[in-house]
Structures are given as C-alpha cells and as structure tokens.
Amino acid sequence: MKLEESYITPIYKEVQRLHPVFYILVILPCLSIWIITILQLIFKIPVGKNPASDNLLIIIFIIFGIIFPLFFLNLKLVTMMKNEGIYIKYVPFHLKWQFFPFEKIEKAELITYSPLKDYGGWGIRYGKKGKAYNARGKFGVMLKFKDGKNLLIGTQKGEEFINILNQFII
C-alpha cells in the first residue's frame, strides 16, 4: 500500500520550500530568456551580435524559460511522522517515500547547524556528520541510528518535531 493511500493520519507533517531569495535567483535569468525570445520571435528584433536561430531559441526557451523554473518552483521537502516512523520525500528527486523506522533510531536531538559549512548547501547533501535533507534555515533534527549512521532533517518546526519524535524513540 502506498503511503498516500494509507488511512492513518500523520502525527506530524511539515512541508518546506526553498528560501524566497533562491526563487528570485532562479527567476531573474529566466526572465531574460523570455525577453530575448519575445523580442526575436514576436517583434523580429534579434538580440546580440550573433543571435541564435529561431529554432535554437525555441529549444532554449522551453528548457530554460519553462522547464528549469518549473523544476525549481516545485522543489519541496516533505517530512511526515506516522506510528511506525519518519517518512521523507524531497520532491521531485524522490519518487518513493524514504522511510526511517523508529526502532532503528537510537537518539534524536534538535540542533543548529550551518547548511553551507556542514553540508555544502541545501537539498539532499552529504557532510562529515552524515546525510542531510534540508530546504532552508539552520535548524534540524539530527537522528543517530543504531548502526552508527547519522541523518539530519532540516525543519522550521524544531520543537514540535523533536517533542513528538522523542515520544517514540525513548
């Protein structure tokens, strides 16, 4: 049975998107593609000393003016807790939920961390302290598993997350 079809309501759910500044950094270059495409294809004003052909410009527009921004606008980290464990899905990278059962977790703690220094940024990352799923901010729940591995889950609702989680792993 798929998680989405499960009749059990999550005990905890958090959906995080990237920081708004990131979207601005993605959209601004895409706007230039839109402007160049409109100028050349609609107003017949070629841009630059060696303008791209109309066919190449259409391909560039589809990729960088439509697909690229839609990809980034749909990025989100979904974290859920149900009676049996933690589910994580980093859309659109994960097609299936990543499941971490409570019985495999030894300890969990709320931490403040540096996404850039500790993991090299946001997303699905690997660092000295283990794997991380983060979308924004500097707060996370560090899971220490019984097999010695660590997993950081970024959160904007740290106190709520850790309080609920500790009811299941202690």
PDB file of C-alpha atoms in Angstrom:
ATOM      1  CA  MET A   1       0.000   0.000   0.000  1.00  0.00           C
ATOM      2  CA  LYS A   2       1.314   3.437  -0.895  1.00  0.00           C
ATOM      3  CA  LEU A   3       1.791   5.943   1.905  1.00  0.00           C
ATOM      4  CA  GLU A   4      -0.623   8.359   0.231  1.00  0.00           C
ATOM      5  CA  GLU A   5      -3.325   5.665   0.319  1.00  0.00           C
ATOM      6  CA  SER A   6      -2.763   4.958   3.997  1.00  0.00           C
ATOM      7  CA  TYR A   7      -5.743   5.753   6.191  1.00  0.00           C
ATOM      8  CA  ILE A   8      -3.537   6.722   9.129  1.00  0.00           C
ATOM      9  CA  THR A   9      -3.317  10.478   9.619  1.00  0.00           C
ATOM     10  CA  PRO A  10       0.247  11.696  10.132  1.00  0.00           C
ATOM     11  CA  ILE A  11       1.209  12.573  13.688  1.00  0.00           C
ATOM     12  CA  TYR A  12       3.456  15.300  12.308  1.00  0.00           C
ATOM     13  CA  LYS A  13       3.757  16.847   8.861  1.00  0.00           C
ATOM     14  CA  GLU A  14       5.939  19.648   7.563  1.00  0.00           C
ATOM     15  CA  VAL A  15       6.329  20.915   4.016  1.00  0.00           C
ATOM     16  CA  GLN A  16       9.308  23.187   3.390  1.00  0.00           C
ATOM     17  CA  ARG A  17      10.181  25.121   0.285  1.00  0.00           C
ATOM     18  CA  LEU A  18      13.412  26.896  -0.506  1.00  0.00           C
ATOM     19  CA  HIS A  19      14.052  30.419   0.742  1.00  0.00           C
ATOM     20  CA  PRO A  20      12.313  33.099  -1.405  1.00  0.00           C
ATOM     21  CA  VAL A  21      15.688  34.627  -2.335  1.00  0.00           C
ATOM     22  CA  PHE A  22      16.540  31.406  -4.134  1.00  0.00           C
ATOM     23  CA  TYR A  23      13.437  31.721  -6.308  1.00  0.00           C
ATOM     24  CA  ILE A  24      14.420  35.265  -7.243  1.00  0.00           C
ATOM     25  CA  LEU A  25      17.861  33.996  -8.282  1.00  0.00           C
ATOM     26  CA  VAL A  26      16.194  31.367 -10.494  1.00  0.00           C
ATOM     27  CA  ILE A  27      13.503  33.597 -11.984  1.00  0.00           C
ATOM     28  CA  LEU A  28      15.699  36.574 -12.960  1.00  0.00           C
ATOM     29  CA  PRO A  29      17.803  34.675 -15.539  1.00  0.00           C
ATOM     30  CA  CYS A  30      14.638  33.003 -16.834  1.00  0.00           C
ATOM     31  CA  LEU A  31      13.080  36.409 -17.406  1.00  0.00           C
ATOM     32  CA  SER A  32      15.989  37.354 -19.663  1.00  0.00           C
ATOM     33  CA  ILE A  33      15.278  34.230 -21.767  1.00  0.00           C
ATOM     34  CA  TRP A  34      11.621  35.274 -22.002  1.00  0.00           C
ATOM     35  CA  ILE A  35      12.567  38.819 -23.056  1.00  0.00           C
ATOM     36  CA  ILE A  36      15.057  37.645 -25.692  1.00  0.00           C
ATOM     37  CA  THR A  37      12.534  35.137 -27.061  1.00  0.00           C
ATOM     38  CA  ILE A  38       9.733  37.705 -27.249  1.00  0.00           C
ATOM     39  CA  LEU A  39      11.991  40.288 -28.910  1.00  0.00           C
ATOM     40  CA  GLN A  40      13.293  37.868 -31.539  1.00  0.00           C
ATOM     41  CA  LEU A  41      10.252  35.705 -32.278  1.00  0.00           C
ATOM     42  CA  ILE A  42       7.401  38.186 -31.880  1.00  0.00           C
ATOM     43  CA  PHE A  43       8.959  41.595 -32.611  1.00  0.00           C
ATOM     44  CA  LYS A  44      11.609  40.208 -35.023  1.00  0.00           C
ATOM     45  CA  ILE A  45      14.418  42.072 -33.190  1.00  0.00           C
ATOM     46  CA  PRO A  46      17.500  39.804 -32.992  1.00  0.00           C
ATOM     47  CA  VAL A  47      19.446  40.156 -29.754  1.00  0.00           C
ATOM     48  CA  GLY A  48      23.243  40.258 -29.754  1.00  0.00           C
ATOM     49  CA  LYS A  49      25.911  40.289 -32.475  1.00  0.00           C
ATOM     50  CA  ASN A  50      25.396  36.623 -33.346  1.00  0.00           C
ATOM     51  CA  PRO A  51      21.765  35.795 -32.453  1.00  0.00           C
ATOM     52  CA  ALA A  52      20.590  32.211 -32.155  1.00  0.00           C
ATOM     53  CA  SER A  53      18.361  30.770 -34.844  1.00  0.00           C
ATOM     54  CA  ASP A  54      14.651  30.810 -34.102  1.00  0.00           C
ATOM     55  CA  ASN A  55      14.606  27.006 -33.701  1.00  0.00           C
ATOM     56  CA  LEU A  56      17.515  27.044 -31.239  1.00  0.00           C
ATOM     57  CA  LEU A  57      15.905  29.910 -29.334  1.00  0.00           C
ATOM     58  CA  ILE A  58      12.660  27.926 -29.022  1.00  0.00           C
ATOM     59  CA  ILE A  59      14.600  24.965 -27.587  1.00  0.00           C
ATOM     60  CA  ILE A  60      16.474  27.230 -25.141  1.00  0.00           C
ATOM     61  CA  PHE A  61      13.176  28.892 -24.170  1.00  0.00           C
ATOM     62  CA  ILE A  62      11.460  25.561 -23.483  1.00  0.00           C
ATOM     63  CA  ILE A  63      14.365  24.282 -21.380  1.00  0.00           C
ATOM     64  CA  PHE A  64      15.460  27.433 -19.521  1.00  0.00           C
ATOM     65  CA  GLY A  65      12.312  29.530 -19.730  1.00  0.00           C
ATOM     66  CA  ILE A  66       9.768  26.877 -18.798  1.00  0.00           C
ATOM     67  CA  ILE A  67      11.165  23.509 -17.599  1.00  0.00           C
ATOM     68  CA  PHE A  68      14.030  24.905 -15.467  1.00  0.00           C
ATOM     69  CA  PRO A  69      11.897  27.386 -13.469  1.00  0.00           C
ATOM     70  CA  LEU A  70       9.054  24.857 -13.041  1.00  0.00           C
ATOM     71  CA  PHE A  71      11.538  22.324 -11.687  1.00  0.00           C
ATOM     72  CA  PHE A  72      12.835  24.760  -9.056  1.00  0.00           C
ATOM     73  CA  LEU A  73       9.413  26.161  -8.207  1.00  0.00           C
ATOM     74  CA  ASN A  74       8.233  22.618  -7.407  1.00  0.00           C
ATOM     75  CA  LEU A  75      11.136  21.738  -5.083  1.00  0.00           C
ATOM     76  CA  LYS A  76       9.936  20.894  -1.595  1.00  0.00           C
ATOM     77  CA  LEU A  77      10.909  18.782   1.371  1.00  0.00           C
ATOM     78  CA  VAL A  78       8.013  16.871   2.924  1.00  0.00           C
ATOM     79  CA  THR A  79       8.558  15.290   6.347  1.00  0.00           C
ATOM     80  CA  MET A  80       5.906  13.136   7.994  1.00  0.00           C
ATOM     81  CA  MET A  81       5.773  11.058  11.118  1.00  0.00           C
ATOM     82  CA  LYS A  82       3.388   8.154  11.475  1.00  0.00           C
ATOM     83  CA  ASN A  83       3.142   5.498  14.179  1.00  0.00           C
ATOM     84  CA  GLU A  84       5.877   3.376  12.616  1.00  0.00           C
ATOM     85  CA  GLY A  85       8.481   6.001  11.729  1.00  0.00           C
ATOM     86  CA  ILE A  86       9.562   9.043   9.759  1.00  0.00           C
ATOM     87  CA  TYR A  87       8.833   9.487   6.060  1.00  0.00           C
ATOM     88  CA  ILE A  88      10.738  11.954   3.897  1.00  0.00           C
ATOM     89  CA  LYS A  89      10.185  12.921   0.296  1.00  0.00           C
ATOM     90  CA  TYR A  90      12.280  15.552  -1.483  1.00  0.00           C
ATOM     91  CA  VAL A  91      10.108  16.426  -4.455  1.00  0.00           C
ATOM     92  CA  PRO A  92      10.910  15.946  -7.369  1.00  0.00           C
ATOM     93  CA  PHE A  93      14.002  13.844  -6.572  1.00  0.00           C
ATOM     94  CA  HIS A  94      12.310  11.065  -4.642  1.00  0.00           C
ATOM     95  CA  LEU A  95       9.700   9.033  -6.439  1.00  0.00           C
ATOM     96  CA  LYS A  96       9.072   6.972  -3.287  1.00  0.00           C
ATOM     97  CA  TRP A  97       8.986   7.984   0.348  1.00  0.00           C
ATOM     98  CA  GLN A  98      12.223   7.469   2.275  1.00  0.00           C
ATOM     99  CA  PHE A  99      11.273   5.575   5.426  1.00  0.00           C
ATOM    100  CA  PHE A 100      13.149   5.579   8.737  1.00  0.00           C
ATOM    101  CA  PRO A 101      11.557   3.282  11.346  1.00  0.00           C
ATOM    102  CA  PHE A 102      11.588   4.426  14.966  1.00  0.00           C
ATOM    103  CA  GLU A 103      13.132   1.155  16.190  1.00  0.00           C
ATOM    104  CA  LYS A 104      16.321   1.875  14.196  1.00  0.00           C
ATOM    105  CA  ILE A 105      16.781   5.342  15.765  1.00  0.00           C
ATOM    106  CA  GLU A 106      18.972   5.430  18.854  1.00  0.00           C
ATOM    107  CA  LYS A 107      18.809   9.148  19.611  1.00  0.00           C
ATOM    108  CA  ALA A 108      17.425  12.390  18.205  1.00  0.00           C
ATOM    109  CA  GLU A 109      18.373  15.950  19.049  1.00  0.00           C
ATOM    110  CA  LEU A 110      17.411  19.393  17.855  1.00  0.00           C
ATOM    111  CA  ILE A 111      20.483  21.198  16.553  1.00  0.00           C
ATOM    112  CA  THR A 112      21.543  24.465  14.997  1.00  0.00           C
ATOM    113  CA  TYR A 113      23.875  23.913  12.066  1.00  0.00           C
ATOM    114  CA  SER A 114      25.381  25.709   9.101  1.00  0.00           C
ATOM    115  CA  PRO A 115      23.989  24.276   5.855  1.00  0.00           C
ATOM    116  CA  LEU A 116      26.899  25.689   3.842  1.00  0.00           C
ATOM    117  CA  LYS A 117      29.741  24.794   6.223  1.00  0.00           C
ATOM    118  CA  ASP A 118      28.417  21.451   7.447  1.00  0.00           C
ATOM    119  CA  TYR A 119      26.795  20.096   4.276  1.00  0.00           C
ATOM    120  CA  GLY A 120      27.779  22.353   1.380  1.00  0.00           C
ATOM    121  CA  GLY A 121      24.296  23.828   0.952  1.00  0.00           C
ATOM    122  CA  TRP A 122      20.657  22.802   0.824  1.00  0.00           C
ATOM    123  CA  GLY A 123      18.991  19.785  -0.721  1.00  0.00           C
ATOM    124  CA  ILE A 124      19.978  16.150  -0.340  1.00  0.00           C
ATOM    125  CA  ARG A 125      23.515  16.570   0.939  1.00  0.00           C
ATOM    126  CA  TYR A 126      26.369  14.620   2.466  1.00  0.00           C
ATOM    127  CA  GLY A 127      28.792  16.011   5.023  1.00  0.00           C
ATOM    128  CA  LYS A 128      31.206  14.941   7.745  1.00  0.00           C
ATOM    129  CA  LYS A 129      28.268  14.334  10.081  1.00  0.00           C
ATOM    130  CA  GLY A 130      26.324  12.153   7.611  1.00  0.00           C
ATOM    131  CA  LYS A 131      23.468  12.671   5.200  1.00  0.00           C
ATOM    132  CA  ALA A 132      21.133  15.670   5.302  1.00  0.00           C
ATOM    133  CA  TYR A 133      17.763  16.587   3.865  1.00  0.00           C
ATOM    134  CA  ASN A 134      17.252  20.324   4.162  1.00  0.00           C
ATOM    135  CA  ALA A 135      15.399  23.047   2.326  1.00  0.00           C
ATOM    136  CA  ARG A 136      16.004  26.220   4.297  1.00  0.00           C
ATOM    137  CA  GLY A 137      17.121  27.614   7.604  1.00  0.00           C
ATOM    138  CA  LYS A 138      19.681  26.471  10.130  1.00  0.00           C
ATOM    139  CA  PHE A 139      17.677  24.195  12.418  1.00  0.00           C
ATOM    140  CA  GLY A 140      17.409  20.466  12.125  1.00  0.00           C
ATOM    141  CA  VAL A 141      16.788  17.229  13.921  1.00  0.00           C
ATOM    142  CA  MET A 142      19.867  15.004  13.988  1.00  0.00           C
ATOM    143  CA  LEU A 143      18.961  11.343  14.023  1.00  0.00           C
ATOM    144  CA  LYS A 144      21.596   8.934  15.303  1.00  0.00           C
ATOM    145  CA  PHE A 145      20.850   5.406  14.188  1.00  0.00           C
ATOM    146  CA  LYS A 146      21.757   2.194  15.987  1.00  0.00           C
ATOM    147  CA  ASP A 147      24.006   1.220  13.061  1.00  0.00           C
ATOM    148  CA  GLY A 148      26.163   4.334  13.678  1.00  0.00           C
ATOM    149  CA  LYS A 149      24.863   6.442  10.767  1.00  0.00           C
ATOM    150  CA  ASN A 150      23.520   9.973  11.154  1.00  0.00           C
ATOM    151  CA  LEU A 151      20.769  11.799   9.306  1.00  0.00           C
ATOM    152  CA  LEU A 152      19.936  15.472   9.587  1.00  0.00           C
ATOM    153  CA  ILE A 153      16.404  16.555   8.722  1.00  0.00           C
ATOM    154  CA  GLY A 154      16.039  20.298   8.333  1.00  0.00           C
ATOM    155  CA  THR A 155      12.982  21.797   9.997  1.00  0.00           C
ATOM    156  CA  GLN A 156      11.236  25.069  10.670  1.00  0.00           C
ATOM    157  CA  LYS A 157       9.203  23.468  13.473  1.00  0.00           C
ATOM    158  CA  GLY A 158      12.030  22.014  15.524  1.00  0.00           C
ATOM    159  CA  GLU A 159      10.457  21.940  18.979  1.00  0.00           C
ATOM    160  CA  GLU A 160       7.267  20.304  17.737  1.00  0.00           C
ATOM    161  CA  PHE A 161       9.221  17.777  15.632  1.00  0.00           C
ATOM    162  CA  ILE A 162      11.623  16.715  18.413  1.00  0.00           C
ATOM    163  CA  ASN A 163       8.917  16.580  21.111  1.00  0.00           C
ATOM    164  CA  ILE A 164       6.751  14.233  19.054  1.00  0.00           C
ATOM    165  CA  LEU A 165       9.727  12.176  17.890  1.00  0.00           C
ATOM    166  CA  ASN A 166      11.093  11.654  21.393  1.00  0.00           C
ATOM    167  CA  GLN A 167       7.784  10.093  22.457  1.00  0.00           C
ATOM    168  CA  PHE A 168       8.519   7.232  20.061  1.00  0.00           C
ATOM    169  CA  ILE A 169      12.249   6.630  20.473  1.00  0.00           C
ATOM    170  CA  ILE A 170      12.785   6.934  24.214  1.00  0.00           C
TER     171      ILE A 170
END
